[in-house]
């Protein structure tokens, strides 16, 4: 990830050349932003806090998808199904085995990761479209499993209620409290994604994406790295699924569904594939659009009283679809790319012409 | 530079695609520290032969021995780890990465950071990156591509991409370097630069180089020995002088010119 760097700054060592944030004021800016987010419950309404919470969880799921699709180039339509896996594992560990949420979530991440690994196995033999079909299979098999297997434990299509996380006697039972969980986890997942992208692992991922033949002939074990990407993507999904399930306090086979998987992919395209800012931009923009469609609904009815509520419902996918189309036409590399261009122009100022 | 020690032994390799016999019973040796050129008309089987060395194409029969070790049973990435690097006829860079990261990605085989170390990054993985960055920067200086160090390679002009690809292969610090038409599509000046780099690598590092190239003058200038393929068969092998005067080679090339 390139960074803001004013003209005239030169690097004195490889370590500082490789650093992501080079200037003290940039650290302060970042810190201020994080503090503003953590302080949100003190100055924002409950619905805004709830929205930010939802966006945060969505970003985590999309970050995982970005590792698999954005960096490694394996298109997946199964991300939501791994959230389902993570959500159920976490819920069962807490409900049935009495695990604390803070042990159950990492376990759910790992469990979902292993499920993701299994559905990544076809990547040994097939790629491209056929592999995408295999990930779609996950999106059918995992919900089917939760509906039909172990009905006494999983409670079929009804699903199960999920307990509220408790830490040091504090119940995370309102958006104002839950947001601390979400933000903390989000910071960790963002750091991890950033580290992966700048390390040996991340370069191997991109090599697989950009030229799998060259990568293999130049010493990269394709299968190993594809599987690691599937694993990590599902770990992220597992974390997101666990966070979401304990917040909604209920999970069934449809809580995270195919539409979500498709939406995650759309968010990634809009935000920018293969950039760490992509999932953040994409999730924010799409969630805001959906929110906008919800607000726009009553206005729409008052303008056209004859329209049914169903038409208003249709506004959401319509907004999403239209945004996706516009991005594919005008900025197929996503918002993160726009942002890079903007920064590049800024960095060279006043010599940009 | 050339020694008598045999580094790569190609023993009776055949390869067919359905009805097409791409290679028939090819045998020759590559000696440690030499530049061996493989020449031949289009479709002669030169690239296919390299692909067999990487075990990307699997020969129907025959053996390929690197310092006595059979390569035909190893997966391609293992062969790279044994010290074989190559460039591609049609550039095959990691187009989304910068020049620097393309070369860093080639250091993969010399690096250790696994998934966990990469995730944690600070400490081991970071130190490792810095150490390998040094090696990579030397290669960048050597190839005179400092100015495109941070440029995404997908946007570079053809000549520079070829050069970055050479850099990527060198970053693997191989024992044996395969170059599949490293100068096609270049102008004269770029070709001369490239030839200079290849000779430099050869002289300074004593690397064994296997070169596929169509530019006859250039091949005659820089190769120690030449193997000539035609329709999947080896029709000659020898020093540039011997090849220049070989009747079968003259016929193959004249024959092709005659068809045109
Ligand atoms: N993957 C493949 N499938 C089918 N046929 C192939 C394949 N690869 C090569 N061939 C055939 O094998 C023969 C040799 O091709 P190869 O690419 O090795 O020739 P070359 O000597 O490298 O030619 P050029 O100078 O044009 O690069 C050709 O007839 C080609 O069509
Ligand atoms: Mg060829």
XYZ file of N, CA and C in Angstrom, chain A residues 5 11 14-15 17-19 22 191-192 194-196 198-204 206-222 225 228 231-232, chain B residues 51 54 56 76-77 80-81 84-86 88 92-97 101 104-105 108-109 111-115 118-122 126 129-130 133-134 137 150 168 172:
246
model
N 3.053 10.833 0.878
C 4.414 11.278 1.132
C 4.660 12.563 0.359
N 13.998 8.329 1.601
C 14.165 7.302 2.604
C 15.628 7.008 2.840
N 15.995 0.747 4.085
C 14.936 -0.072 3.508
C 13.766 -0.187 4.471
N 14.081 -0.221 5.773
C 12.997 -0.349 6.748
C 12.046 0.839 6.651
N 11.777 2.804 4.086
C 11.180 2.804 2.755
C 9.989 1.856 2.715
N 10.067 0.796 3.510
C 8.995 -0.193 3.511
C 7.863 0.197 4.454
N 8.117 1.134 5.335
C 7.109 1.490 6.324
C 5.850 2.017 5.654
N 4.813 7.020 7.423
C 6.166 7.541 7.535
C 6.268 8.760 8.420
N -4.995 -5.035 10.648
C -3.540 -5.146 10.787
C -3.048 -6.449 10.166
N -3.762 -7.529 10.461
C -3.346 -8.826 9.917
C -3.395 -8.807 8.386
N -3.130 -6.295 6.440
C -2.041 -5.441 5.971
C -0.707 -6.182 6.029
N -0.466 -6.870 7.125
C 0.781 -7.629 7.248
C 0.889 -8.704 6.178
N -0.220 -9.409 5.961
C -0.191 -10.458 4.935
C 0.169 -9.848 3.591
N 1.897 -7.368 2.717
C 3.246 -6.866 2.465
C 4.326 -7.897 2.729
N 3.913 -9.123 3.034
C 4.890 -10.141 3.417
C 5.110 -11.160 2.301
N 5.940 -12.129 2.599
C 6.204 -13.227 1.665
C 4.901 -13.906 1.244
N 4.008 -14.092 2.224
C 2.742 -14.753 1.940
C 1.931 -13.959 0.911
N 1.844 -12.639 1.131
C 1.056 -11.808 0.231
C 1.629 -11.774 -1.180
N 2.943 -11.721 -1.279
C 3.557 -11.718 -2.618
C 3.295 -13.036 -3.324
N 3.315 -14.134 -2.557
C 3.002 -15.434 -3.166
C 1.552 -15.449 -3.646
N -0.285 -12.900 -4.672
C -0.421 -12.106 -5.893
C 0.241 -12.810 -7.077
N 1.349 -13.492 -6.821
C 1.997 -14.246 -7.905
C 1.028 -15.286 -8.458
N 0.330 -15.979 -7.566
C -0.642 -16.981 -8.005
C -1.742 -16.316 -8.835
N -2.170 -15.143 -8.382
C -3.234 -14.428 -9.088
C -2.772 -13.947 -10.465
N -1.599 -13.324 -10.510
C -1.190 -12.648 -11.742
C -0.637 -13.592 -12.799
N 0.023 -14.643 -12.404
C 0.527 -15.596 -13.399
C 0.812 -16.922 -12.719
N -0.190 -17.772 -12.658
C -0.014 -18.991 -11.871
C 1.069 -19.891 -12.450
N 1.191 -19.910 -13.783
C 2.220 -20.755 -14.393
C 3.614 -20.282 -13.991
N 3.869 -18.984 -14.175
C 5.178 -18.448 -13.801
C 5.428 -18.688 -12.316
N 4.408 -18.448 -11.493
C 4.575 -18.630 -10.056
C 5.027 -20.050 -9.752
N 4.389 -21.003 -10.404
C 4.721 -22.395 -10.111
C 6.131 -22.742 -10.591
N 6.486 -22.261 -11.791
C 7.810 -22.578 -12.321
C 8.906 -21.813 -11.578
N 8.527 -20.779 -10.838
C 9.526 -20.013 -10.100
C 9.477 -20.328 -8.603
N 8.905 -21.457 -8.266
C 9.101 -21.964 -6.920
C 7.955 -21.811 -5.941
N 6.786 -21.397 -6.422
C 5.668 -21.241 -5.496
C 4.724 -22.433 -5.626
N 4.481 -23.088 -4.517
C 3.590 -24.230 -4.503
C 2.139 -23.730 -4.589
N 1.586 -23.790 -5.787
C 0.264 -23.189 -6.039
C -0.784 -23.694 -5.062
N -0.595 -22.414 -1.493
C -0.983 -21.018 -1.269
C -2.460 -20.775 -1.544
N -4.087 -21.909 1.605
C -3.908 -20.935 2.684
C -4.848 -19.750 2.498
N -8.282 -20.850 3.480
C -8.319 -20.960 4.935
C -8.479 -19.574 5.570
N -7.629 -18.652 5.172
C -7.657 -17.328 5.789
C -8.963 -16.599 5.504
N 10.024 -26.418 -21.145
C 8.879 -26.803 -20.314
C 9.053 -28.207 -19.745
N 11.278 -27.995 -16.712
C 10.512 -27.547 -15.541
C 9.492 -28.586 -15.097
N 6.837 -29.035 -16.504
C 5.504 -28.494 -16.766
C 4.889 -29.319 -17.887
N 6.932 -28.846 -10.478
C 7.684 -27.683 -10.971
C 8.265 -26.797 -9.870
N 7.507 -26.558 -8.802
C 8.039 -25.629 -7.805
C 9.241 -26.201 -7.077
N 12.321 -25.542 -9.228
C 12.810 -24.174 -9.029
C 13.652 -24.090 -7.763
N 13.204 -24.770 -6.727
C 13.948 -24.730 -5.465
C 15.318 -25.382 -5.585
N 16.801 -23.890 -10.528
C 16.545 -23.622 -11.942
C 15.597 -22.433 -12.047
N 16.021 -21.413 -12.753
C 15.162 -20.243 -12.965
C 15.017 -20.016 -14.455
N 13.945 -19.336 -14.847
C 13.792 -19.084 -16.283
C 13.005 -17.810 -16.546
N 10.393 -16.186 -19.800
C 9.405 -16.746 -20.708
C 9.393 -16.003 -22.044
N 5.948 -13.154 -18.617
C 4.987 -13.699 -17.658
C 5.266 -13.115 -16.288
N 5.214 -11.795 -16.201
C 5.474 -11.128 -14.928
C 4.221 -11.133 -14.061
N 4.420 -10.800 -12.781
C 3.276 -10.579 -11.896
C 2.860 -9.128 -12.109
N 1.929 -8.939 -13.039
C 1.668 -7.607 -13.574
C 1.155 -6.605 -12.553
N 0.536 -7.100 -11.479
C -0.017 -6.174 -10.489
C 1.007 -5.715 -9.460
N 2.199 -6.295 -9.478
C 3.219 -5.941 -8.499
C 4.233 -4.980 -9.112
N 8.659 -5.722 -6.052
C 7.932 -6.861 -5.499
C 7.988 -8.081 -6.411
N 11.159 -9.456 -5.306
C 11.004 -9.992 -3.945
C 10.222 -11.314 -3.980
N 9.226 -11.382 -4.847
C 8.435 -12.615 -4.960
C 9.313 -13.770 -5.423
N 11.133 -15.864 -2.878
C 10.292 -16.809 -2.149
C 11.049 -18.070 -1.735
N 11.766 -18.670 -2.697
C 12.409 -19.960 -2.413
C 13.537 -19.844 -1.399
N 13.340 -17.678 1.199
C 12.792 -17.105 2.424
C 12.053 -18.162 3.229
N 11.842 -17.852 4.499
C 11.268 -18.871 5.380
C 9.909 -18.497 5.959
N 9.626 -17.211 6.099
C 8.416 -16.773 6.809
C 7.185 -17.556 6.355
N 6.595 -18.301 7.269
C 5.380 -19.045 6.965
C 4.157 -18.179 7.199
N 2.987 -18.829 7.257
C 1.747 -18.067 7.381
C 1.723 -17.250 8.680
N 4.207 -14.363 8.698
C 3.756 -13.309 7.794
C 2.651 -12.477 8.430
N 1.758 -13.161 9.142
C 0.643 -12.465 9.778
C 1.148 -11.531 10.879
N 2.107 -12.014 11.656
C 2.624 -11.191 12.752
C 3.579 -10.126 12.226
N 4.288 -10.462 11.175
C 5.187 -9.590 10.427
C 6.323 -8.992 11.244
N 6.032 -8.187 12.254
C 7.124 -7.525 12.983
C 8.064 -8.578 13.534
N 9.828 -9.287 9.045
C 10.293 -7.950 8.678
C 11.800 -7.957 8.441
N 12.571 -9.709 5.254
C 12.267 -8.852 4.100
C 13.407 -7.872 3.841
N 13.916 -7.273 4.911
C 14.982 -6.280 4.748
C 16.245 -6.934 4.178
N 15.670 -7.732 0.631
C 15.554 -6.494 -0.126
C 16.940 -6.045 -0.601
N 17.957 -6.268 0.208
C 19.326 -5.884 -0.162
C 19.772 -6.602 -1.420
N 17.902 -5.229 -4.382
C 18.346 -3.897 -4.802
C 19.640 -3.972 -5.616
N 9.629 1.152 -8.276
C 8.297 1.104 -7.649
C 7.148 1.145 -8.657
N 13.927 -10.890 -12.271
C 13.189 -11.821 -11.423
C 13.871 -13.192 -11.393
N 16.363 -15.259 -8.096
C 16.291 -16.613 -7.539
C 17.677 -17.184 -7.284
